[in-house]
Amino acid sequence: MTTQLEQILTLLQQSKDNKGIKDVEFVKTLHEVAKGKSTNQSSLYKGKYYPAEWAVDGNTGTFSHTKGEENPYWWVDLGKLYRVKQIVVYSRKDCCGSYLKDMDVTVGPSLNNMSLCTHYKGPASTGGHFNLDCKAAMVGRYVKLSINSKRAYMQLAELKVFAYHQKL
């Protein structure tokens, strides 16, 4: 799957009164929906450095960073429900890409109602990026990354969430 994915599906739907046919066009396009959105993480490095929002500021030269802790996590609130399909994670350029490993990506309508999108075995490479695809688009407002470890650092240079707009 590519982040440039565009599919156009046109349905011809017979109207109920049988007076004609209406053209109904549905555009299925993946959109990046996390940039600038509200974020949080399990801790701040040294209590005050590298906030969670730096992972969605559009700049791969900045990064979020937790302290070394058990099962560190980071999440973004997309602001409304989307059908999440792909997450692209950028690792730090200067070091520490290998810290991104054994990571669960969950998606859900609330932080208390999350389902597994995918698991990333890793490790990542320094200065690189990797795509995480949900097997099927998942409806959710929140996307959360959690590292499964007794002691780890969550460090994200940038995170992009690609989703379809949810029609409710």
PDB file of N, CA and C in Angstrom, residues 68-168:
ATOM      1  N   GLY A  68      13.641   6.809  30.298  1.00  0.00           N
ATOM      2  CA  GLY A  68      13.761   5.352  30.275  1.00  0.00           C
ATOM      3  C   GLY A  68      12.813   4.769  31.308  1.00  0.00           C
ATOM      4  N   GLU A  69      11.875   3.955  30.854  1.00  0.00           N
ATOM      5  CA  GLU A  69      10.852   3.436  31.760  1.00  0.00           C
ATOM      6  C   GLU A  69      10.265   2.146  31.210  1.00  0.00           C
ATOM      7  N   GLU A  70       9.456   1.501  32.016  1.00  0.00           N
ATOM      8  CA  GLU A  70       8.771   0.290  31.591  1.00  0.00           C
ATOM      9  C   GLU A  70       7.592   0.660  30.692  1.00  0.00           C
ATOM     10  N   ASN A  71       7.522   0.014  29.540  1.00  0.00           N
ATOM     11  CA  ASN A  71       6.413   0.163  28.584  1.00  0.00           C
ATOM     12  C   ASN A  71       6.075   1.617  28.242  1.00  0.00           C
ATOM     13  N   PRO A  72       7.043   2.389  27.751  1.00  0.00           N
ATOM     14  CA  PRO A  72       6.732   3.773  27.386  1.00  0.00           C
ATOM     15  C   PRO A  72       5.738   3.818  26.226  1.00  0.00           C
ATOM     16  N   TYR A  73       4.959   4.898  26.188  1.00  0.00           N
ATOM     17  CA  TYR A  73       3.958   5.032  25.126  1.00  0.00           C
ATOM     18  C   TYR A  73       3.857   6.475  24.659  1.00  0.00           C
ATOM     19  N   TRP A  74       3.243   6.631  23.516  1.00  0.00           N
ATOM     20  CA  TRP A  74       2.967   7.930  22.900  1.00  0.00           C
ATOM     21  C   TRP A  74       1.642   7.794  22.175  1.00  0.00           C
ATOM     22  N   TRP A  75       0.793   8.840  22.229  1.00  0.00           N
ATOM     23  CA  TRP A  75      -0.467   8.786  21.484  1.00  0.00           C
ATOM     24  C   TRP A  75      -0.833  10.135  20.893  1.00  0.00           C
ATOM     25  N   VAL A  76      -1.670  10.060  19.871  1.00  0.00           N
ATOM     26  CA  VAL A  76      -2.204  11.259  19.221  1.00  0.00           C
ATOM     27  C   VAL A  76      -3.723  11.167  19.202  1.00  0.00           C
ATOM     28  N   ASP A  77      -4.362  12.305  19.464  1.00  0.00           N
ATOM     29  CA  ASP A  77      -5.814  12.446  19.363  1.00  0.00           C
ATOM     30  C   ASP A  77      -6.092  13.099  18.013  1.00  0.00           C
ATOM     31  N   LEU A  78      -6.700  12.370  17.106  1.00  0.00           N
ATOM     32  CA  LEU A  78      -6.965  12.878  15.754  1.00  0.00           C
ATOM     33  C   LEU A  78      -8.128  13.864  15.723  1.00  0.00           C
ATOM     34  N   GLY A  79      -8.837  14.011  16.836  1.00  0.00           N
ATOM     35  CA  GLY A  79      -9.901  15.009  16.934  1.00  0.00           C
ATOM     36  C   GLY A  79     -11.278  14.526  16.537  1.00  0.00           C
ATOM     37  N   LYS A  80     -11.329  13.499  15.717  1.00  0.00           N
ATOM     38  CA  LYS A  80     -12.595  12.886  15.313  1.00  0.00           C
ATOM     39  C   LYS A  80     -12.292  11.490  14.788  1.00  0.00           C
ATOM     40  N   LEU A  81     -13.335  10.742  14.498  1.00  0.00           N
ATOM     41  CA  LEU A  81     -13.153   9.381  13.996  1.00  0.00           C
ATOM     42  C   LEU A  81     -12.673   9.379  12.550  1.00  0.00           C
ATOM     43  N   TYR A  82     -11.708   8.534  12.284  1.00  0.00           N
ATOM     44  CA  TYR A  82     -11.203   8.276  10.936  1.00  0.00           C
ATOM     45  C   TYR A  82     -11.110   6.768  10.761  1.00  0.00           C
ATOM     46  N   ARG A  83     -10.980   6.340   9.528  1.00  0.00           N
ATOM     47  CA  ARG A  83     -10.668   4.947   9.220  1.00  0.00           C
ATOM     48  C   ARG A  83      -9.163   4.880   8.973  1.00  0.00           C
ATOM     49  N   VAL A  84      -8.420   4.544  10.010  1.00  0.00           N
ATOM     50  CA  VAL A  84      -6.955   4.558   9.994  1.00  0.00           C
ATOM     51  C   VAL A  84      -6.438   3.333   9.248  1.00  0.00           C
ATOM     52  N   LYS A  85      -5.530   3.566   8.302  1.00  0.00           N
ATOM     53  CA  LYS A  85      -4.976   2.483   7.495  1.00  0.00           C
ATOM     54  C   LYS A  85      -3.466   2.326   7.657  1.00  0.00           C
ATOM     55  N   GLN A  86      -2.742   3.438   7.779  1.00  0.00           N
ATOM     56  CA  GLN A  86      -1.279   3.346   7.781  1.00  0.00           C
ATOM     57  C   GLN A  86      -0.675   4.397   8.704  1.00  0.00           C
ATOM     58  N   ILE A  87       0.391   3.999   9.385  1.00  0.00           N
ATOM     59  CA  ILE A  87       1.162   4.903  10.229  1.00  0.00           C
ATOM     60  C   ILE A  87       2.595   4.864   9.710  1.00  0.00           C
ATOM     61  N   VAL A  88       3.184   6.033   9.510  1.00  0.00           N
ATOM     62  CA  VAL A  88       4.581   6.120   9.079  1.00  0.00           C
ATOM     63  C   VAL A  88       5.368   6.734  10.234  1.00  0.00           C
ATOM     64  N   VAL A  89       6.408   6.033  10.664  1.00  0.00           N
ATOM     65  CA  VAL A  89       7.218   6.462  11.802  1.00  0.00           C
ATOM     66  C   VAL A  89       8.612   6.829  11.304  1.00  0.00           C
ATOM     67  N   TYR A  90       9.083   8.014  11.708  1.00  0.00           N
ATOM     68  CA  TYR A  90      10.430   8.486  11.387  1.00  0.00           C
ATOM     69  C   TYR A  90      11.267   8.439  12.661  1.00  0.00           C
ATOM     70  N   SER A  91      12.436   7.821  12.578  1.00  0.00           N
ATOM     71  CA  SER A  91      13.322   7.755  13.742  1.00  0.00           C
ATOM     72  C   SER A  91      14.255   8.966  13.758  1.00  0.00           C
ATOM     73  N   ARG A  92      14.868   9.186  14.896  1.00  0.00           N
ATOM     74  CA  ARG A  92      15.816  10.291  15.048  1.00  0.00           C
ATOM     75  C   ARG A  92      16.931  10.183  14.015  1.00  0.00           C
ATOM     76  N   LYS A  93      17.431  11.347  13.586  1.00  0.00           N
ATOM     77  CA  LYS A  93      18.508  11.380  12.594  1.00  0.00           C
ATOM     78  C   LYS A  93      19.887  11.185  13.223  1.00  0.00           C
ATOM     79  N   ASP A  94      20.039  11.569  14.493  1.00  0.00           N
ATOM     80  CA  ASP A  94      21.366  11.593  15.109  1.00  0.00           C
ATOM     81  C   ASP A  94      21.759  10.300  15.820  1.00  0.00           C
ATOM     82  N   CYS A  95      20.776   9.526  16.259  1.00  0.00           N
ATOM     83  CA  CYS A  95      21.095   8.275  16.955  1.00  0.00           C
ATOM     84  C   CYS A  95      19.822   7.501  17.268  1.00  0.00           C
ATOM     85  N   CYS A  96      20.008   6.360  17.862  1.00  0.00           N
ATOM     86  CA  CYS A  96      18.980   5.674  18.654  1.00  0.00           C
ATOM     87  C   CYS A  96      17.814   5.067  17.878  1.00  0.00           C
ATOM     88  N   GLY A  97      17.930   4.905  16.583  1.00  0.00           N
ATOM     89  CA  GLY A  97      16.855   4.272  15.825  1.00  0.00           C
ATOM     90  C   GLY A  97      16.530   2.885  16.342  1.00  0.00           C
ATOM     91  N   SER A  98      17.548   2.184  16.821  1.00  0.00           N
ATOM     92  CA  SER A  98      17.354   0.807  17.292  1.00  0.00           C
ATOM     93  C   SER A  98      16.470   0.722  18.533  1.00  0.00           C
ATOM     94  N   TYR A  99      16.203   1.841  19.195  1.00  0.00           N
ATOM     95  CA  TYR A  99      15.307   1.834  20.362  1.00  0.00           C
ATOM     96  C   TYR A  99      13.864   1.554  19.961  1.00  0.00           C
ATOM     97  N   LEU A 100      13.530   1.798  18.705  1.00  0.00           N
ATOM     98  CA  LEU A 100      12.163   1.553  18.232  1.00  0.00           C
ATOM     99  C   LEU A 100      12.049   0.094  17.807  1.00  0.00           C
ATOM    100  N   LYS A 101      11.551  -0.714  18.726  1.00  0.00           N
ATOM    101  CA  LYS A 101      11.389  -2.150  18.474  1.00  0.00           C
ATOM    102  C   LYS A 101      10.366  -2.704  19.457  1.00  0.00           C
ATOM    103  N   ASP A 102       9.847  -3.884  19.121  1.00  0.00           N
ATOM    104  CA  ASP A 102       8.842  -4.558  19.949  1.00  0.00           C
ATOM    105  C   ASP A 102       7.734  -3.583  20.354  1.00  0.00           C
ATOM    106  N   MET A 103       7.119  -2.990  19.334  1.00  0.00           N
ATOM    107  CA  MET A 103       6.168  -1.903  19.539  1.00  0.00           C
ATOM    108  C   MET A 103       4.780  -2.286  19.029  1.00  0.00           C
ATOM    109  N   ASP A 104       3.778  -2.075  19.868  1.00  0.00           N
ATOM    110  CA  ASP A 104       2.385  -2.274  19.472  1.00  0.00           C
ATOM    111  C   ASP A 104       1.796  -0.952  19.009  1.00  0.00           C
ATOM    112  N   VAL A 105       1.033  -1.011  17.933  1.00  0.00           N
ATOM    113  CA  VAL A 105       0.282   0.147  17.454  1.00  0.00           C
ATOM    114  C   VAL A 105      -1.188  -0.194  17.616  1.00  0.00           C
ATOM    115  N   THR A 106      -1.891   0.625  18.401  1.00  0.00           N
ATOM    116  CA  THR A 106      -3.313   0.404  18.636  1.00  0.00           C
ATOM    117  C   THR A 106      -4.107   1.610  18.163  1.00  0.00           C
ATOM    118  N   VAL A 107      -5.351   1.359  17.793  1.00  0.00           N
ATOM    119  CA  VAL A 107      -6.250   2.397  17.280  1.00  0.00           C
ATOM    120  C   VAL A 107      -7.598   2.198  17.960  1.00  0.00           C
ATOM    121  N   GLY A 108      -8.264   3.306  18.289  1.00  0.00           N
ATOM    122  CA  GLY A 108      -9.588   3.159  18.883  1.00  0.00           C
ATOM    123  C   GLY A 108     -10.327   4.472  19.024  1.00  0.00           C
ATOM    124  N   PRO A 109     -11.614   4.391  19.346  1.00  0.00           N
ATOM    125  CA  PRO A 109     -12.436   5.589  19.509  1.00  0.00           C
ATOM    126  C   PRO A 109     -12.147   6.333  20.812  1.00  0.00           C
ATOM    127  N   SER A 110     -11.525   5.651  21.785  1.00  0.00           N
ATOM    128  CA  SER A 110     -11.112   6.282  23.041  1.00  0.00           C
ATOM    129  C   SER A 110      -9.866   5.555  23.535  1.00  0.00           C
ATOM    130  N   LEU A 111      -9.156   6.169  24.463  1.00  0.00           N
ATOM    131  CA  LEU A 111      -7.946   5.532  24.993  1.00  0.00           C
ATOM    132  C   LEU A 111      -8.264   4.285  25.802  1.00  0.00           C
ATOM    133  N   ASN A 112      -9.504   4.147  26.235  1.00  0.00           N
ATOM    134  CA  ASN A 112      -9.931   2.967  26.989  1.00  0.00           C
ATOM    135  C   ASN A 112     -10.513   1.880  26.100  1.00  0.00           C
ATOM    136  N   ASN A 113     -10.569   2.127  24.802  1.00  0.00           N
ATOM    137  CA  ASN A 113     -11.171   1.173  23.864  1.00  0.00           C
ATOM    138  C   ASN A 113     -10.305   1.098  22.606  1.00  0.00           C
ATOM    139  N   MET A 114      -9.156   0.447  22.737  1.00  0.00           N
ATOM    140  CA  MET A 114      -8.181   0.362  21.652  1.00  0.00           C
ATOM    141  C   MET A 114      -8.053  -1.087  21.177  1.00  0.00           C
ATOM    142  N   SER A 115      -7.774  -1.238  19.879  1.00  0.00           N
ATOM    143  CA  SER A 115      -7.533  -2.559  19.288  1.00  0.00           C
ATOM    144  C   SER A 115      -6.204  -2.532  18.548  1.00  0.00           C
ATOM    145  N   LEU A 116      -5.567  -3.684  18.479  1.00  0.00           N
ATOM    146  CA  LEU A 116      -4.265  -3.781  17.826  1.00  0.00           C
ATOM    147  C   LEU A 116      -4.400  -3.575  16.322  1.00  0.00           C
ATOM    148  N   CYS A 117      -3.652  -2.615  15.806  1.00  0.00           N
ATOM    149  CA  CYS A 117      -3.528  -2.391  14.356  1.00  0.00           C
ATOM    150  C   CYS A 117      -2.427  -3.308  13.833  1.00  0.00           C
ATOM    151  N   THR A 118      -1.260  -3.239  14.479  1.00  0.00           N
ATOM    152  CA  THR A 118      -0.121  -4.053  14.065  1.00  0.00           C
ATOM    153  C   THR A 118       0.931  -4.065  15.166  1.00  0.00           C
ATOM    154  N   HIS A 119       1.867  -4.969  15.030  1.00  0.00           N
ATOM    155  CA  HIS A 119       3.023  -5.040  15.929  1.00  0.00           C
ATOM    156  C   HIS A 119       4.271  -4.845  15.079  1.00  0.00           C
ATOM    157  N   TYR A 120       5.193  -4.016  15.549  1.00  0.00           N
ATOM    158  CA  TYR A 120       6.455  -3.782  14.858  1.00  0.00           C
ATOM    159  C   TYR A 120       7.571  -4.462  15.646  1.00  0.00           C
ATOM    160  N   LYS A 121       8.189  -5.451  15.033  1.00  0.00           N
ATOM    161  CA  LYS A 121       9.273  -6.182  15.690  1.00  0.00           C
ATOM    162  C   LYS A 121      10.529  -5.326  15.761  1.00  0.00           C
ATOM    163  N   GLY A 122      10.852  -4.645  14.632  1.00  0.00           N
ATOM    164  CA  GLY A 122      12.022  -3.786  14.593  1.00  0.00           C
ATOM    165  C   GLY A 122      13.311  -4.579  14.578  1.00  0.00           C
ATOM    166  N   PRO A 123      14.432  -3.949  14.886  1.00  0.00           N
ATOM    167  CA  PRO A 123      14.542  -2.538  15.246  1.00  0.00           C
ATOM    168  C   PRO A 123      14.566  -1.623  14.024  1.00  0.00           C
ATOM    169  N   ALA A 124      14.304  -0.352  14.274  1.00  0.00           N
ATOM    170  CA  ALA A 124      14.360   0.664  13.218  1.00  0.00           C
ATOM    171  C   ALA A 124      15.815   1.064  12.990  1.00  0.00           C
ATOM    172  N   SER A 125      16.040   1.798  11.917  1.00  0.00           N
ATOM    173  CA  SER A 125      17.379   2.316  11.644  1.00  0.00           C
ATOM    174  C   SER A 125      17.415   3.807  11.973  1.00  0.00           C
ATOM    175  N   THR A 126      18.564   4.283  12.399  1.00  0.00           N
ATOM    176  CA  THR A 126      18.732   5.699  12.712  1.00  0.00           C
ATOM    177  C   THR A 126      18.527   6.525  11.452  1.00  0.00           C
ATOM    178  N   GLY A 127      17.695   7.552  11.553  1.00  0.00           N
ATOM    179  CA  GLY A 127      17.433   8.450  10.436  1.00  0.00           C
ATOM    180  C   GLY A 127      16.505   7.893   9.379  1.00  0.00           C
ATOM    181  N   GLY A 128      15.969   6.722   9.611  1.00  0.00           N
ATOM    182  CA  GLY A 128      15.083   6.096   8.631  1.00  0.00           C
ATOM    183  C   GLY A 128      13.619   6.270   8.976  1.00  0.00           C
ATOM    184  N   HIS A 129      12.798   5.622   8.193  1.00  0.00           N
ATOM    185  CA  HIS A 129      11.365   5.588   8.492  1.00  0.00           C
ATOM    186  C   HIS A 129      10.820   4.226   8.079  1.00  0.00           C
ATOM    187  N   PHE A 130       9.680   3.887   8.640  1.00  0.00           N
ATOM    188  CA  PHE A 130       9.043   2.621   8.305  1.00  0.00           C
ATOM    189  C   PHE A 130       7.535   2.793   8.336  1.00  0.00           C
ATOM    190  N   ASN A 131       6.872   1.981   7.514  1.00  0.00           N
ATOM    191  CA  ASN A 131       5.412   2.018   7.405  1.00  0.00           C
ATOM    192  C   ASN A 131       4.813   0.897   8.234  1.00  0.00           C
ATOM    193  N   LEU A 132       3.747   1.218   8.923  1.00  0.00           N
ATOM    194  CA  LEU A 132       2.997   0.244   9.703  1.00  0.00           C
ATOM    195  C   LEU A 132       1.580   0.233   9.163  1.00  0.00           C
ATOM    196  N   ASP A 133       1.177  -0.883   8.575  1.00  0.00           N
ATOM    197  CA  ASP A 133      -0.143  -0.982   7.955  1.00  0.00           C
ATOM    198  C   ASP A 133      -1.082  -1.810   8.810  1.00  0.00           C
ATOM    199  N   CYS A 134      -2.266  -1.271   9.057  1.00  0.00           N
ATOM    200  CA  CYS A 134      -3.324  -2.072   9.667  1.00  0.00           C
ATOM    201  C   CYS A 134      -3.811  -3.030   8.584  1.00  0.00           C
ATOM    202  N   LYS A 135      -4.137  -4.263   8.946  1.00  0.00           N
ATOM    203  CA  LYS A 135      -4.601  -5.233   7.942  1.00  0.00           C
ATOM    204  C   LYS A 135      -5.843  -4.734   7.230  1.00  0.00           C
ATOM    205  N   ALA A 136      -6.711  -4.079   7.966  1.00  0.00           N
ATOM    206  CA  ALA A 136      -7.898  -3.429   7.403  1.00  0.00           C
ATOM    207  C   ALA A 136      -7.994  -2.063   8.062  1.00  0.00           C
ATOM    208  N   ALA A 137      -8.616  -1.113   7.391  1.00  0.00           N
ATOM    209  CA  ALA A 137      -8.789   0.211   7.984  1.00  0.00           C
ATOM    210  C   ALA A 137      -9.559   0.073   9.296  1.00  0.00           C
ATOM    211  N   MET A 138      -9.081   0.756  10.327  1.00  0.00           N
ATOM    212  CA  MET A 138      -9.682   0.663  11.660  1.00  0.00           C
ATOM    213  C   MET A 138     -10.283   2.005  12.046  1.00  0.00           C
ATOM    214  N   VAL A 139     -11.506   1.982  12.533  1.00  0.00           N
ATOM    215  CA  VAL A 139     -12.164   3.214  12.951  1.00  0.00           C
ATOM    216  C   VAL A 139     -11.605   3.632  14.303  1.00  0.00           C
ATOM    217  N   GLY A 140     -11.115   4.873  14.359  1.00  0.00           N
ATOM    218  CA  GLY A 140     -10.568   5.357  15.616  1.00  0.00           C
ATOM    219  C   GLY A 140     -10.286   6.837  15.600  1.00  0.00           C
ATOM    220  N   ARG A 141     -10.226   7.388  16.788  1.00  0.00           N
ATOM    221  CA  ARG A 141      -9.859   8.783  17.003  1.00  0.00           C
ATOM    222  C   ARG A 141      -8.443   8.868  17.571  1.00  0.00           C
ATOM    223  N   TYR A 142      -8.012   7.812  18.239  1.00  0.00           N
ATOM    224  CA  TYR A 142      -6.705   7.782  18.894  1.00  0.00           C
ATOM    225  C   TYR A 142      -5.817   6.722  18.254  1.00  0.00           C
ATOM    226  N   VAL A 143      -4.532   7.067  18.117  1.00  0.00           N
ATOM    227  CA  VAL A 143      -3.510   6.117  17.671  1.00  0.00           C
ATOM    228  C   VAL A 143      -2.431   6.130  18.745  1.00  0.00           C
ATOM    229  N   LYS A 144      -2.082   4.945  19.226  1.00  0.00           N
ATOM    230  CA  LYS A 144      -1.127   4.831  20.332  1.00  0.00           C
ATOM    231  C   LYS A 144      -0.015   3.859  19.965  1.00  0.00           C
ATOM    232  N   LEU A 145       1.217   4.250  20.262  1.00  0.00           N
ATOM    233  CA  LEU A 145       2.384   3.387  20.108  1.00  0.00           C
ATOM    234  C   LEU A 145       2.900   3.057  21.501  1.00  0.00           C
ATOM    235  N   SER A 146       3.163   1.786  21.758  1.00  0.00           N
ATOM    236  CA  SER A 146       3.660   1.332  23.062  1.00  0.00           C
ATOM    237  C   SER A 146       4.812   0.370  22.847  1.00  0.00           C
ATOM    238  N   ILE A 147       5.920   0.614  23.526  1.00  0.00           N
ATOM    239  CA  ILE A 147       7.059  -0.299  23.461  1.00  0.00           C
ATOM    240  C   ILE A 147       6.938  -1.290  24.612  1.00  0.00           C
ATOM    241  N   ASN A 148       7.031  -2.572  24.283  1.00  0.00           N
ATOM    242  CA  ASN A 148       6.921  -3.641  25.274  1.00  0.00           C
ATOM    243  C   ASN A 148       8.311  -3.967  25.810  1.00  0.00           C
ATOM    244  N   SER A 149       8.662  -3.353  26.939  1.00  0.00           N
ATOM    245  CA  SER A 149       9.999  -3.556  27.488  1.00  0.00           C
ATOM    246  C   SER A 149      10.022  -3.173  28.966  1.00  0.00           C
ATOM    247  N   LYS A 150      10.901  -3.813  29.708  1.00  0.00           N
ATOM    248  CA  LYS A 150      11.087  -3.468  31.132  1.00  0.00           C
ATOM    249  C   LYS A 150      11.695  -2.078  31.277  1.00  0.00           C
ATOM    250  N   ARG A 151      12.526  -1.678  30.294  1.00  0.00           N
ATOM    251  CA  ARG A 151      13.128  -0.337  30.320  1.00  0.00           C
ATOM    252  C   ARG A 151      13.425   0.074  28.886  1.00  0.00           C
ATOM    253  N   ALA A 152      12.775   1.134  28.455  1.00  0.00           N
ATOM    254  CA  ALA A 152      12.964   1.614  27.082  1.00  0.00           C
ATOM    255  C   ALA A 152      12.670   3.104  27.016  1.00  0.00           C
ATOM    256  N   TYR A 153      13.099   3.709  25.912  1.00  0.00           N
ATOM    257  CA  TYR A 153      12.802   5.104  25.603  1.00  0.00           C
ATOM    258  C   TYR A 153      11.946   5.121  24.348  1.00  0.00           C
ATOM    259  N   MET A 154      10.885   5.896  24.349  1.00  0.00           N
ATOM    260  CA  MET A 154      10.099   6.123  23.127  1.00  0.00           C
ATOM    261  C   MET A 154      10.612   7.429  22.532  1.00  0.00           C
ATOM    262  N   GLN A 155      11.185   7.350  21.334  1.00  0.00           N
ATOM    263  CA  GLN A 155      11.728   8.521  20.658  1.00  0.00           C
ATOM    264  C   GLN A 155      11.196   8.542  19.235  1.00  0.00           C
ATOM    265  N   LEU A 156      10.435   9.566  18.902  1.00  0.00           N
ATOM    266  CA  LEU A 156       9.813   9.671  17.583  1.00  0.00           C
ATOM    267  C   LEU A 156      10.177  11.003  16.949  1.00  0.00           C
ATOM    268  N   ALA A 157      10.861  10.964  15.804  1.00  0.00           N
ATOM    269  CA  ALA A 157      11.166  12.207  15.096  1.00  0.00           C
ATOM    270  C   ALA A 157       9.908  12.761  14.437  1.00  0.00           C
ATOM    271  N   GLU A 158       9.126  11.885  13.875  1.00  0.00           N
ATOM    272  CA  GLU A 158       7.856  12.306  13.249  1.00  0.00           C
ATOM    273  C   GLU A 158       6.979  11.079  13.111  1.00  0.00           C
ATOM    274  N   LEU A 159       5.696  11.304  13.182  1.00  0.00           N
ATOM    275  CA  LEU A 159       4.725  10.244  12.999  1.00  0.00           C
ATOM    276  C   LEU A 159       3.602  10.790  12.128  1.00  0.00           C
ATOM    277  N   LYS A 160       3.274  10.045  11.098  1.00  0.00           N
ATOM    278  CA  LYS A 160       2.177  10.430  10.208  1.00  0.00           C
ATOM    279  C   LYS A 160       1.132   9.328  10.239  1.00  0.00           C
ATOM    280  N   VAL A 161      -0.122   9.734  10.318  1.00  0.00           N
ATOM    281  CA  VAL A 161      -1.234   8.788  10.304  1.00  0.00           C
ATOM    282  C   VAL A 161      -2.009   9.024   9.020  1.00  0.00           C
ATOM    283  N   PHE A 162      -2.160   7.975   8.226  1.00  0.00           N
ATOM    284  CA  PHE A 162      -2.914   8.071   6.981  1.00  0.00           C
ATOM    285  C   PHE A 162      -4.236   7.343   7.153  1.00  0.00           C
ATOM    286  N   ALA A 163      -5.315   8.048   6.806  1.00  0.00           N
ATOM    287  CA  ALA A 163      -6.649   7.516   7.063  1.00  0.00           C
ATOM    288  C   ALA A 163      -7.626   7.995   6.005  1.00  0.00           C
ATOM    289  N   TYR A 164      -8.731   7.271   5.934  1.00  0.00           N
ATOM    290  CA  TYR A 164      -9.870   7.696   5.135  1.00  0.00           C
ATOM    291  C   TYR A 164     -10.787   8.482   6.051  1.00  0.00           C
ATOM    292  N   HIS A 165     -11.439   9.498   5.513  1.00  0.00           N
ATOM    293  CA  HIS A 165     -12.430  10.214   6.309  1.00  0.00           C
ATOM    294  C   HIS A 165     -13.582   9.274   6.603  1.00  0.00           C
ATOM    295  N   GLN A 166     -14.038   9.267   7.828  1.00  0.00           N
ATOM    296  CA  GLN A 166     -15.114   8.378   8.265  1.00  0.00           C
ATOM    297  C   GLN A 166     -16.452   9.037   7.970  1.00  0.00           C
ATOM    298  N   LYS A 167     -17.285   8.350   7.230  1.00  0.00           N
ATOM    299  CA  LYS A 167     -18.636   8.835   6.975  1.00  0.00           C
ATOM    300  C   LYS A 167     -19.544   8.231   8.033  1.00  0.00           C
ATOM    301  N   LEU A 168     -20.135   9.087   8.842  1.00  0.00           N
ATOM    302  CA  LEU A 168     -20.996   8.604   9.928  1.00  0.00           C
ATOM    303  C   LEU A 168     -22.447   8.796   9.588  1.00  0.00           C
TER     304      LEU A 168
END
